[in-house]
Short mmCIF file of C-alpha atoms in Angstrom, two decimals:
data_model
loop_
_atom_site.label_atom_id
_atom_site.label_comp_id
_atom_site.label_asym_id
_atom_site.label_seq_id
_atom_site.Cartn_x
_atom_site.Cartn_y
_atom_site.Cartn_z
CA UNK A 1392 -6.59 101.88 -185.20
CA UNK A 1393 -3.37 102.26 -187.15
CA UNK A 1394 -2.35 100.33 -190.10
CA UNK A 1395 -0.21 97.99 -188.20
CA UNK A 1396 -3.04 97.02 -185.90
CA UNK A 1397 -2.12 99.19 -182.89
CA UNK A 1398 -4.67 101.10 -181.05
CA UNK A 1399 -4.44 104.75 -181.53
CA UNK A 1400 -5.82 107.49 -179.06
CA UNK A 1401 -7.79 110.62 -180.04
CA UNK A 1402 -7.71 113.23 -177.16
CA UNK A 1403 -10.62 115.76 -177.17
CA UNK A 1404 -13.14 117.41 -174.72
CA UNK A 1405 -16.43 115.41 -174.43
CA UNK A 1406 -18.49 118.51 -175.63
CA UNK A 1407 -16.43 118.62 -178.81
CA UNK A 1408 -16.98 114.86 -179.35
CA UNK A 1409 -20.74 115.36 -178.75
CA UNK A 1410 -20.77 118.20 -181.07
CA UNK A 1411 -18.96 116.26 -183.76
CA UNK A 1412 -21.44 113.58 -183.52
CA UNK A 1413 -24.42 115.99 -183.78
CA UNK A 1414 -23.02 117.98 -186.70
CA UNK A 1415 -22.40 114.76 -188.66
CA UNK A 1416 -26.05 113.22 -188.10
CA UNK A 1417 -28.34 116.05 -188.80
CA UNK A 1418 -31.96 114.82 -189.33
CA UNK A 1419 -33.84 117.40 -191.23
CA UNK A 1420 -37.71 117.95 -191.04
CA UNK A 1421 -38.74 119.47 -194.19
CA UNK A 1422 -41.30 122.23 -193.71
CA UNK A 1423 -41.73 123.10 -197.45
CA UNK A 1424 -44.55 125.30 -198.22
CA UNK A 1425 -44.00 126.58 -201.64
CA UNK A 1426 -41.57 126.45 -204.54
CA UNK A 1427 -38.46 126.30 -202.23
CA UNK A 1428 -39.84 123.14 -201.19
CA UNK A 1429 -39.12 121.70 -204.66
CA UNK A 1430 -35.41 123.25 -204.61
CA UNK A 1431 -34.96 121.56 -201.15
CA UNK A 1432 -36.15 118.10 -202.71
CA UNK A 1433 -33.60 118.57 -205.50
CA UNK A 1434 -31.06 119.28 -202.74
CA UNK A 1435 -31.85 116.11 -200.91
CA UNK A 1436 -32.09 114.01 -204.04
CA UNK A 1437 -29.44 111.90 -205.83
CA UNK A 1438 -27.82 114.78 -207.71
CA UNK A 1439 -26.81 116.83 -204.82
CA UNK A 1440 -27.17 114.27 -202.12
CA UNK A 1441 -27.26 116.06 -198.84
CA UNK A 1442 -27.00 112.57 -197.20
CA UNK A 1443 -23.09 112.99 -197.74
CA UNK A 1444 -23.13 115.46 -194.92
CA UNK A 1445 -24.99 113.13 -192.58
CA UNK A 1446 -28.41 114.79 -193.32
CA UNK A 1447 -29.37 111.52 -194.46
CA UNK A 1448 -32.79 110.64 -192.88
CA UNK A 1449 -35.73 113.02 -193.57
CA UNK A 1450 -38.05 112.81 -190.41
CA UNK A 1451 -41.72 113.97 -190.81
CA UNK A 1452 -42.16 113.98 -187.21
CA UNK A 1453 -40.73 116.91 -185.13
CA UNK A 1454 -39.93 114.45 -182.26
CA UNK A 1455 -37.40 112.75 -184.29
CA UNK A 1456 -35.50 115.74 -186.23
CA UNK A 1457 -33.04 118.21 -185.02
CA UNK A 1458 -32.99 120.54 -187.96
CA UNK A 1459 -36.18 122.53 -189.16
CA UNK A 1460 -35.84 123.49 -192.72
CA UNK A 1461 -38.62 126.16 -193.31
CA UNK A 1462 -38.57 126.23 -197.09
CA UNK A 1463 -41.22 128.76 -198.33
CA UNK A 1464 -43.66 131.50 -197.62
CA UNK A 1465 -45.04 131.29 -194.08
CA UNK A 1466 -48.63 132.88 -193.86
CA UNK A 1467 -49.75 134.30 -190.66
CA UNK A 1468 -52.31 131.28 -190.41
CA UNK A 1469 -49.49 129.08 -190.70
CA UNK A 1470 -47.18 130.67 -188.34
CA UNK A 1471 -48.70 129.20 -185.04
CA UNK A 1472 -48.33 125.82 -186.73
CA UNK A 1473 -44.64 126.63 -187.58
CA UNK A 1474 -44.14 127.80 -183.81
CA UNK A 1475 -45.81 124.57 -182.64
CA UNK A 1476 -43.70 122.17 -184.68
CA UNK A 1477 -40.64 124.04 -183.37
CA UNK A 1478 -41.67 123.63 -179.84
CA UNK A 1479 -42.38 120.01 -180.35
CA UNK A 1480 -38.80 119.51 -181.49
CA UNK A 1481 -36.25 118.14 -178.74
CA UNK A 1482 -32.99 120.00 -177.92
CA UNK A 1483 -30.61 120.56 -179.50
CA UNK A 1484 -32.55 121.78 -182.42
CA UNK A 1485 -31.47 124.07 -185.46
CA UNK A 1486 -33.56 126.08 -187.90
CA UNK A 1487 -32.66 126.99 -191.49
CA UNK A 1488 -34.26 129.74 -193.06
CA UNK A 1489 -34.59 128.59 -196.70
CA UNK A 1490 -34.97 131.33 -199.12
CA UNK A 1491 -36.26 134.91 -199.39
CA UNK A 1492 -39.92 134.34 -198.23
CA UNK A 1493 -38.97 132.49 -195.00
CA UNK A 1494 -36.16 134.78 -194.20
CA UNK A 1495 -37.99 138.16 -194.88
CA UNK A 1496 -41.19 137.69 -196.35
CA UNK A 1497 -39.67 138.06 -199.94
CA UNK A 1498 -41.86 139.93 -202.31
CA UNK A 1499 -44.77 139.38 -200.37
CA UNK A 1500 -44.95 142.40 -198.15
CA UNK A 1501 -48.58 142.20 -197.43
CA UNK A 1502 -51.33 141.66 -194.83
CA UNK A 1503 -51.15 137.92 -194.93
CA UNK A 1504 -47.45 136.99 -194.79
CA UNK A 1505 -45.08 136.70 -191.85
CA UNK A 1506 -42.10 138.86 -192.44
CA UNK A 1507 -39.57 136.44 -191.85
CA UNK A 1508 -39.82 133.45 -189.53
CA UNK A 1509 -37.34 134.96 -187.18
CA UNK A 1510 -40.04 137.13 -185.71
CA UNK A 1511 -41.45 133.57 -184.31
CA UNK A 1512 -38.61 131.20 -183.88
CA UNK A 1513 -34.69 131.62 -183.62
CA UNK A 1514 -33.09 130.99 -186.84
CA UNK A 1515 -29.43 129.75 -187.14
CA UNK A 1516 -28.78 130.08 -190.71
CA UNK A 1517 -30.29 131.99 -193.54
CA UNK A 1518 -30.03 130.93 -197.14
CA UNK A 1519 -30.82 133.68 -199.58
CA UNK A 1520 -32.06 133.13 -203.04
CA UNK A 1521 -35.42 132.82 -204.63
CA UNK A 1522 -35.30 129.88 -204.51
CA UNK A 1523 -31.81 129.08 -203.42
CA UNK A 1524 -29.87 126.74 -205.70
CA UNK A 1525 -28.79 123.43 -204.36
CA UNK A 1526 -25.25 124.67 -204.18
CA UNK A 1527 -26.55 127.29 -201.81
CA UNK A 1528 -28.27 124.87 -199.58
CA UNK A 1529 -25.34 122.70 -199.26
CA UNK A 1530 -23.03 125.65 -198.34
CA UNK A 1531 -25.52 126.60 -195.86
CA UNK A 1532 -25.61 123.26 -194.23
CA UNK A 1533 -21.82 123.07 -194.05
CA UNK A 1534 -21.95 126.50 -192.32
CA UNK A 1535 -24.57 125.13 -189.93
CA UNK A 1536 -22.11 122.07 -189.18
CA UNK A 1537 -19.26 124.61 -188.47
CA UNK A 1538 -21.76 126.50 -185.99
CA UNK A 1539 -22.67 123.09 -184.35
CA UNK A 1540 -18.99 121.98 -183.98
CA UNK A 1541 -18.54 125.50 -182.35
CA UNK A 1542 -21.46 125.10 -180.17
CA UNK A 1543 -22.71 128.51 -181.52
CA UNK A 1544 -26.31 127.60 -182.53
CA UNK A 1545 -29.09 129.34 -180.70
CA UNK A 1546 -30.40 126.01 -178.90
CA UNK A 1547 -26.82 124.87 -177.95
CA UNK A 1548 -26.09 128.39 -176.68
CA UNK A 1549 -29.29 128.59 -174.57
CA UNK A 1550 -28.46 125.08 -173.25
CA UNK A 1551 -25.00 126.17 -172.22
CA UNK A 1552 -26.37 128.91 -170.31
CA UNK A 1553 -28.94 126.75 -168.49
CA UNK A 1554 -25.91 124.42 -167.40
CA UNK A 1555 -24.00 127.42 -166.08
CA UNK A 1556 -26.97 128.41 -163.89
CA UNK B 1482 -58.23 124.15 -228.41
CA UNK B 1483 -57.83 127.78 -229.50
CA UNK B 1484 -61.35 129.56 -229.52
CA UNK B 1485 -59.98 132.43 -231.56
CA UNK B 1486 -59.74 130.28 -234.66
CA UNK B 1487 -62.64 128.88 -236.75
CA UNK B 1488 -63.33 125.24 -235.93
CA UNK B 1489 -64.40 123.06 -238.68
CA UNK B 1490 -67.81 121.46 -238.05
CA UNK B 1491 -68.69 123.82 -235.33
CA UNK B 1492 -70.36 126.38 -237.27
CA UNK B 1493 -67.50 128.52 -238.28
CA UNK B 1494 -65.80 131.39 -236.28
CA UNK B 1495 -66.58 131.15 -232.53
CA UNK B 1496 -66.34 134.91 -232.06
CA UNK B 1497 -69.19 135.38 -234.54
CA UNK B 1498 -71.14 132.60 -233.03
CA UNK B 1499 -70.95 133.79 -229.49
CA UNK B 1500 -71.72 137.12 -230.54
CA UNK B 1501 -75.02 135.97 -231.97
CA UNK B 1502 -75.79 133.93 -228.83
CA UNK B 1503 -74.88 136.93 -226.42
CA UNK B 1504 -77.02 139.19 -228.38
CA UNK B 1505 -80.07 137.11 -228.50
CA UNK B 1506 -79.71 136.29 -224.72
CA UNK B 1507 -79.23 139.85 -223.67
CA UNK B 1508 -82.21 140.98 -225.75
CA UNK B 1509 -84.44 138.23 -224.14
CA UNK B 1510 -82.98 138.98 -220.73
CA UNK B 1511 -83.84 142.90 -221.32
CA UNK B 1512 -87.49 141.98 -222.23
CA UNK B 1513 -87.96 139.45 -219.33
CA UNK B 1514 -86.49 141.84 -216.53
CA UNK B 1515 -86.75 145.25 -217.94
CA UNK B 1516 -85.58 147.75 -215.13
CA UNK B 1517 -84.12 144.94 -213.44
CA UNK B 1518 -81.35 144.96 -215.60
CA UNK B 1519 -79.31 148.32 -214.85
CA UNK B 1520 -76.81 148.20 -217.74
CA UNK B 1521 -75.01 145.86 -219.93
CA UNK B 1522 -71.39 146.25 -221.26
CA UNK B 1523 -70.53 144.26 -224.45
CA UNK B 1524 -66.93 143.50 -224.94
CA UNK B 1525 -64.96 145.47 -227.75
CA UNK B 1526 -63.18 142.38 -229.13
CA UNK B 1527 -64.21 138.83 -228.17
CA UNK B 1528 -61.20 136.79 -226.85
CA UNK B 1529 -60.41 139.43 -224.39
CA UNK B 1530 -63.76 139.74 -222.37
CA UNK B 1531 -67.25 138.60 -222.19
CA UNK B 1532 -70.31 140.80 -221.73
CA UNK B 1533 -71.02 142.10 -218.27
CA UNK B 1534 -74.70 142.37 -217.26
CA UNK B 1535 -75.44 144.69 -214.30
CA UNK B 1536 -78.27 143.51 -212.17
CA UNK B 1537 -80.34 145.29 -209.43
CA UNK B 1538 -79.72 143.88 -206.07
CA UNK B 1539 -83.25 142.50 -205.31
CA UNK B 1540 -83.36 140.88 -208.87
CA UNK B 1541 -79.95 139.12 -208.64
CA UNK B 1542 -81.34 135.55 -207.56
CA UNK B 1543 -83.98 135.54 -210.22
CA UNK B 1544 -81.57 136.57 -213.00
CA UNK B 1545 -79.21 133.94 -211.81
CA UNK B 1546 -82.00 131.38 -211.77
CA UNK B 1547 -83.01 132.54 -215.41
CA UNK B 1548 -79.42 132.32 -216.65
CA UNK B 1549 -78.83 128.71 -215.24
CA UNK B 1550 -82.28 127.18 -216.30
CA UNK B 1551 -83.72 128.94 -219.39
CA UNK B 1552 -83.53 127.16 -222.47
CA UNK B 1553 -80.85 128.79 -224.86
CA UNK B 1554 -78.87 130.02 -221.67
CA UNK B 1555 -78.08 126.76 -219.63
CA UNK B 1556 -75.33 128.67 -217.74
CA UNK B 1557 -74.94 125.74 -215.43
CA UNK B 1558 -71.63 126.27 -214.13
CA UNK B 1559 -70.56 128.93 -211.57
CA UNK B 1560 -66.92 129.35 -212.10
CA UNK B 1561 -66.29 132.07 -209.26
CA UNK B 1562 -67.87 134.81 -207.25
CA UNK B 1563 -65.61 137.44 -206.84
CA UNK B 1564 -65.95 141.23 -205.58
CA UNK B 1565 -64.25 144.52 -206.01
CA UNK B 1566 -63.94 147.61 -203.73
CA UNK B 1567 -64.79 150.39 -205.97
CA UNK B 1568 -64.54 153.19 -203.19
CA UNK B 1569 -67.49 154.87 -204.47
CA UNK B 1570 -71.22 154.75 -203.97
CA UNK B 1571 -72.54 152.03 -203.86
CA UNK B 1572 -69.11 150.77 -202.60
CA UNK B 1573 -68.89 147.13 -203.72
CA UNK B 1574 -69.36 145.26 -207.03
CA UNK B 1575 -70.06 141.38 -206.68
CA UNK B 1576 -69.18 139.51 -210.08
CA UNK B 1577 -70.72 136.04 -210.79
CA UNK B 1578 -68.59 134.36 -213.58
CA UNK B 1579 -70.87 131.94 -215.40
CA UNK B 1580 -70.10 129.25 -217.91
CA UNK B 1581 -72.32 127.42 -220.25
CA UNK B 1582 -71.22 123.87 -221.12
CA UNK B 1583 -73.84 123.36 -223.85
CA UNK B 1584 -73.02 126.64 -225.59
CA UNK B 1585 -69.34 126.75 -224.43
CA UNK B 1586 -69.61 130.50 -223.80
CA UNK B 1587 -69.19 132.64 -220.57
CA UNK B 1588 -70.87 135.58 -219.18
CA UNK B 1589 -70.37 137.80 -216.27
CA UNK B 1590 -73.18 139.21 -214.01
CA UNK B 1591 -72.45 142.04 -211.58
CA UNK B 1592 -74.42 143.57 -208.59
CA UNK B 1593 -73.73 146.63 -206.98
CA UNK B 1594 -73.91 146.55 -203.17
CA UNK B 1595 -73.57 149.29 -200.81
CA UNK B 1596 -71.56 149.15 -197.60
CA UNK B 1597 -73.37 147.14 -194.75
CA UNK B 1598 -76.15 145.62 -196.95
CA UNK B 1599 -76.68 141.99 -197.75
CA UNK B 1600 -77.25 140.17 -201.02
CA UNK B 1601 -79.23 137.15 -201.50
CA UNK B 1602 -77.09 133.94 -201.37
CA UNK B 1603 -76.80 131.83 -204.35
CA UNK B 1604 -76.35 128.49 -202.29
CA UNK B 1605 -79.80 127.54 -203.20
CA UNK B 1606 -78.87 127.47 -206.93
CA UNK B 1607 -75.33 126.27 -206.93
CA UNK B 1608 -73.78 124.37 -203.88
CA UNK B 1609 -70.32 125.46 -204.83
CA UNK B 1610 -71.46 129.24 -204.17
CA UNK B 1611 -71.00 128.37 -200.40
CA UNK B 1612 -67.22 128.68 -200.15
CA UNK B 1613 -67.14 131.46 -202.76
CA UNK B 1614 -69.58 133.58 -200.96
CA UNK B 1615 -67.56 132.78 -197.79
CA UNK B 1616 -64.47 134.15 -199.48
CA UNK B 1617 -66.14 137.17 -200.40
CA UNK B 1618 -67.45 137.77 -196.94
CA UNK B 1619 -63.98 137.00 -195.52
CA UNK B 1620 -62.15 139.50 -197.70
CA UNK B 1621 -64.82 142.19 -198.25
CA UNK B 1622 -67.21 141.91 -195.44
CA UNK B 1623 -70.20 141.64 -197.96
CA UNK B 1624 -72.75 139.52 -196.36
CA UNK B 1625 -75.05 137.03 -198.08
CA UNK B 1626 -78.41 136.61 -196.69
CA UNK B 1627 -79.59 132.92 -196.54
CA UNK B 1628 -76.10 131.51 -196.59
CA UNK B 1629 -75.99 128.35 -194.31
CA UNK B 1630 -72.52 129.07 -192.86
CA UNK B 1631 -71.18 132.23 -193.30
CA UNK B 1632 -67.88 132.78 -191.39
CA UNK B 1633 -64.40 133.26 -192.49
CA UNK B 1634 -62.68 130.74 -194.63
CA UNK B 1635 -59.17 132.10 -195.42
CA UNK B 1636 -58.28 134.33 -192.61
CA UNK B 1637 -58.01 133.49 -188.90
CA UNK B 1638 -61.35 133.84 -187.07
CA UNK B 1639 -59.87 136.44 -184.62
CA UNK B 1640 -58.95 138.61 -187.50
CA UNK B 1641 -60.38 142.03 -187.19
CA UNK B 1642 -61.55 143.89 -190.59
CA UNK B 1643 -61.62 142.85 -194.05
CA UNK B 1644 -58.28 142.69 -195.69
CA UNK B 1645 -59.11 143.22 -199.54
CA UNK B 1646 -61.19 146.56 -198.85
CA UNK B 1647 -59.31 149.57 -200.13
CA UNK B 1648 -59.03 151.32 -196.66
CA UNK B 1649 -57.47 148.19 -194.90
CA UNK B 1650 -53.82 148.99 -194.64
CA UNK B 1651 -51.62 146.87 -197.15
CA UNK B 1652 -49.25 145.89 -194.06
CA UNK B 1653 -51.89 145.39 -191.59
CA UNK B 1654 -50.39 142.33 -189.99
CA UNK B 1655 -52.31 140.73 -187.27
CA UNK B 1656 -50.11 137.85 -185.69
CA UNK B 1657 -51.33 135.06 -183.53
CA UNK B 1658 -48.82 133.08 -181.72
CA UNK B 1659 -51.29 130.25 -180.84
CA UNK B 1660 -53.44 128.59 -183.43
CA UNK B 1661 -57.24 129.27 -184.03
CA UNK B 1662 -59.27 127.38 -181.61
CA UNK B 1663 -61.64 124.80 -183.03
CA UNK B 1664 -65.16 124.89 -182.02
CA UNK B 1665 -66.08 121.47 -180.74
CA UNK B 1666 -69.48 121.71 -182.17
CA UNK B 1667 -68.15 121.76 -185.56
CA UNK B 1668 -66.19 118.32 -185.09
CA UNK B 1669 -69.33 116.38 -184.31
#
């Protein structure tokens, strides 16, 4: 609505409009398994305040969330749990690999640690650091928003392929 | 509380005090068990380590019971049970870390175990030995005879091999995509 009260118009494609809504209402599921989880809490808390980007509501149920933040080391015994949580999330879903351990196993190149969660589930955004600073997390989140707006995340591309078929 | 410095009202220097306690305990144990005690290693300097008592495998339960219950010993607290793979013969060493609440001192008891042979479980003495022995079994494959529930505690039950053995490959990943099935019997 204009300042003089006249009704304005926005012209766009429906997909772009939906993606605009999606990117500004990301509900994260925190999967914090170690020290990265603490840094994730710092990013979510008042000082850095990820709710500025629409990532306001932390959901502890995979059914209600659309961003899986894997913050910390994933042991081989935890890997099936992570896979189950990811499978339980409804589409479109995004995955943020938070820190060195989640992205590559980090310094734990041993028998008990999953060498990067991308061996189990598709990852949309990797945040480097051990642990990453909140600035890095926010940068990652904004980059993820760009990807969502372009429809370039894994689950969006998969859905688009399904539509074509 | 820094145990390296003398504490007023507690008999002076703790290092000196523990030395006396340990020496009397060790001579007493030697007299009681004779050949059951294979070897005793005293620490060079006190705060860095505690005495290590090597015990024959068949005598381990008696020695532990003696350390736990005898007057003047009273090592009532089993802090941990760990093991090492020495890659020699006998292959493994199982270490019992004990602490005495009345004497405020620690001691370490070790048993040498050849591969494939069992040692008696300490669950009858300390209930807390249950999980510690399961961990040693999980990581090294050392079996404890008389243990009520000897199965893996940390690794997946489908895991093959024992990861802290020296011959286990350091990157021997075994990835399972579905969770470990729960035995319905255990939920009852």
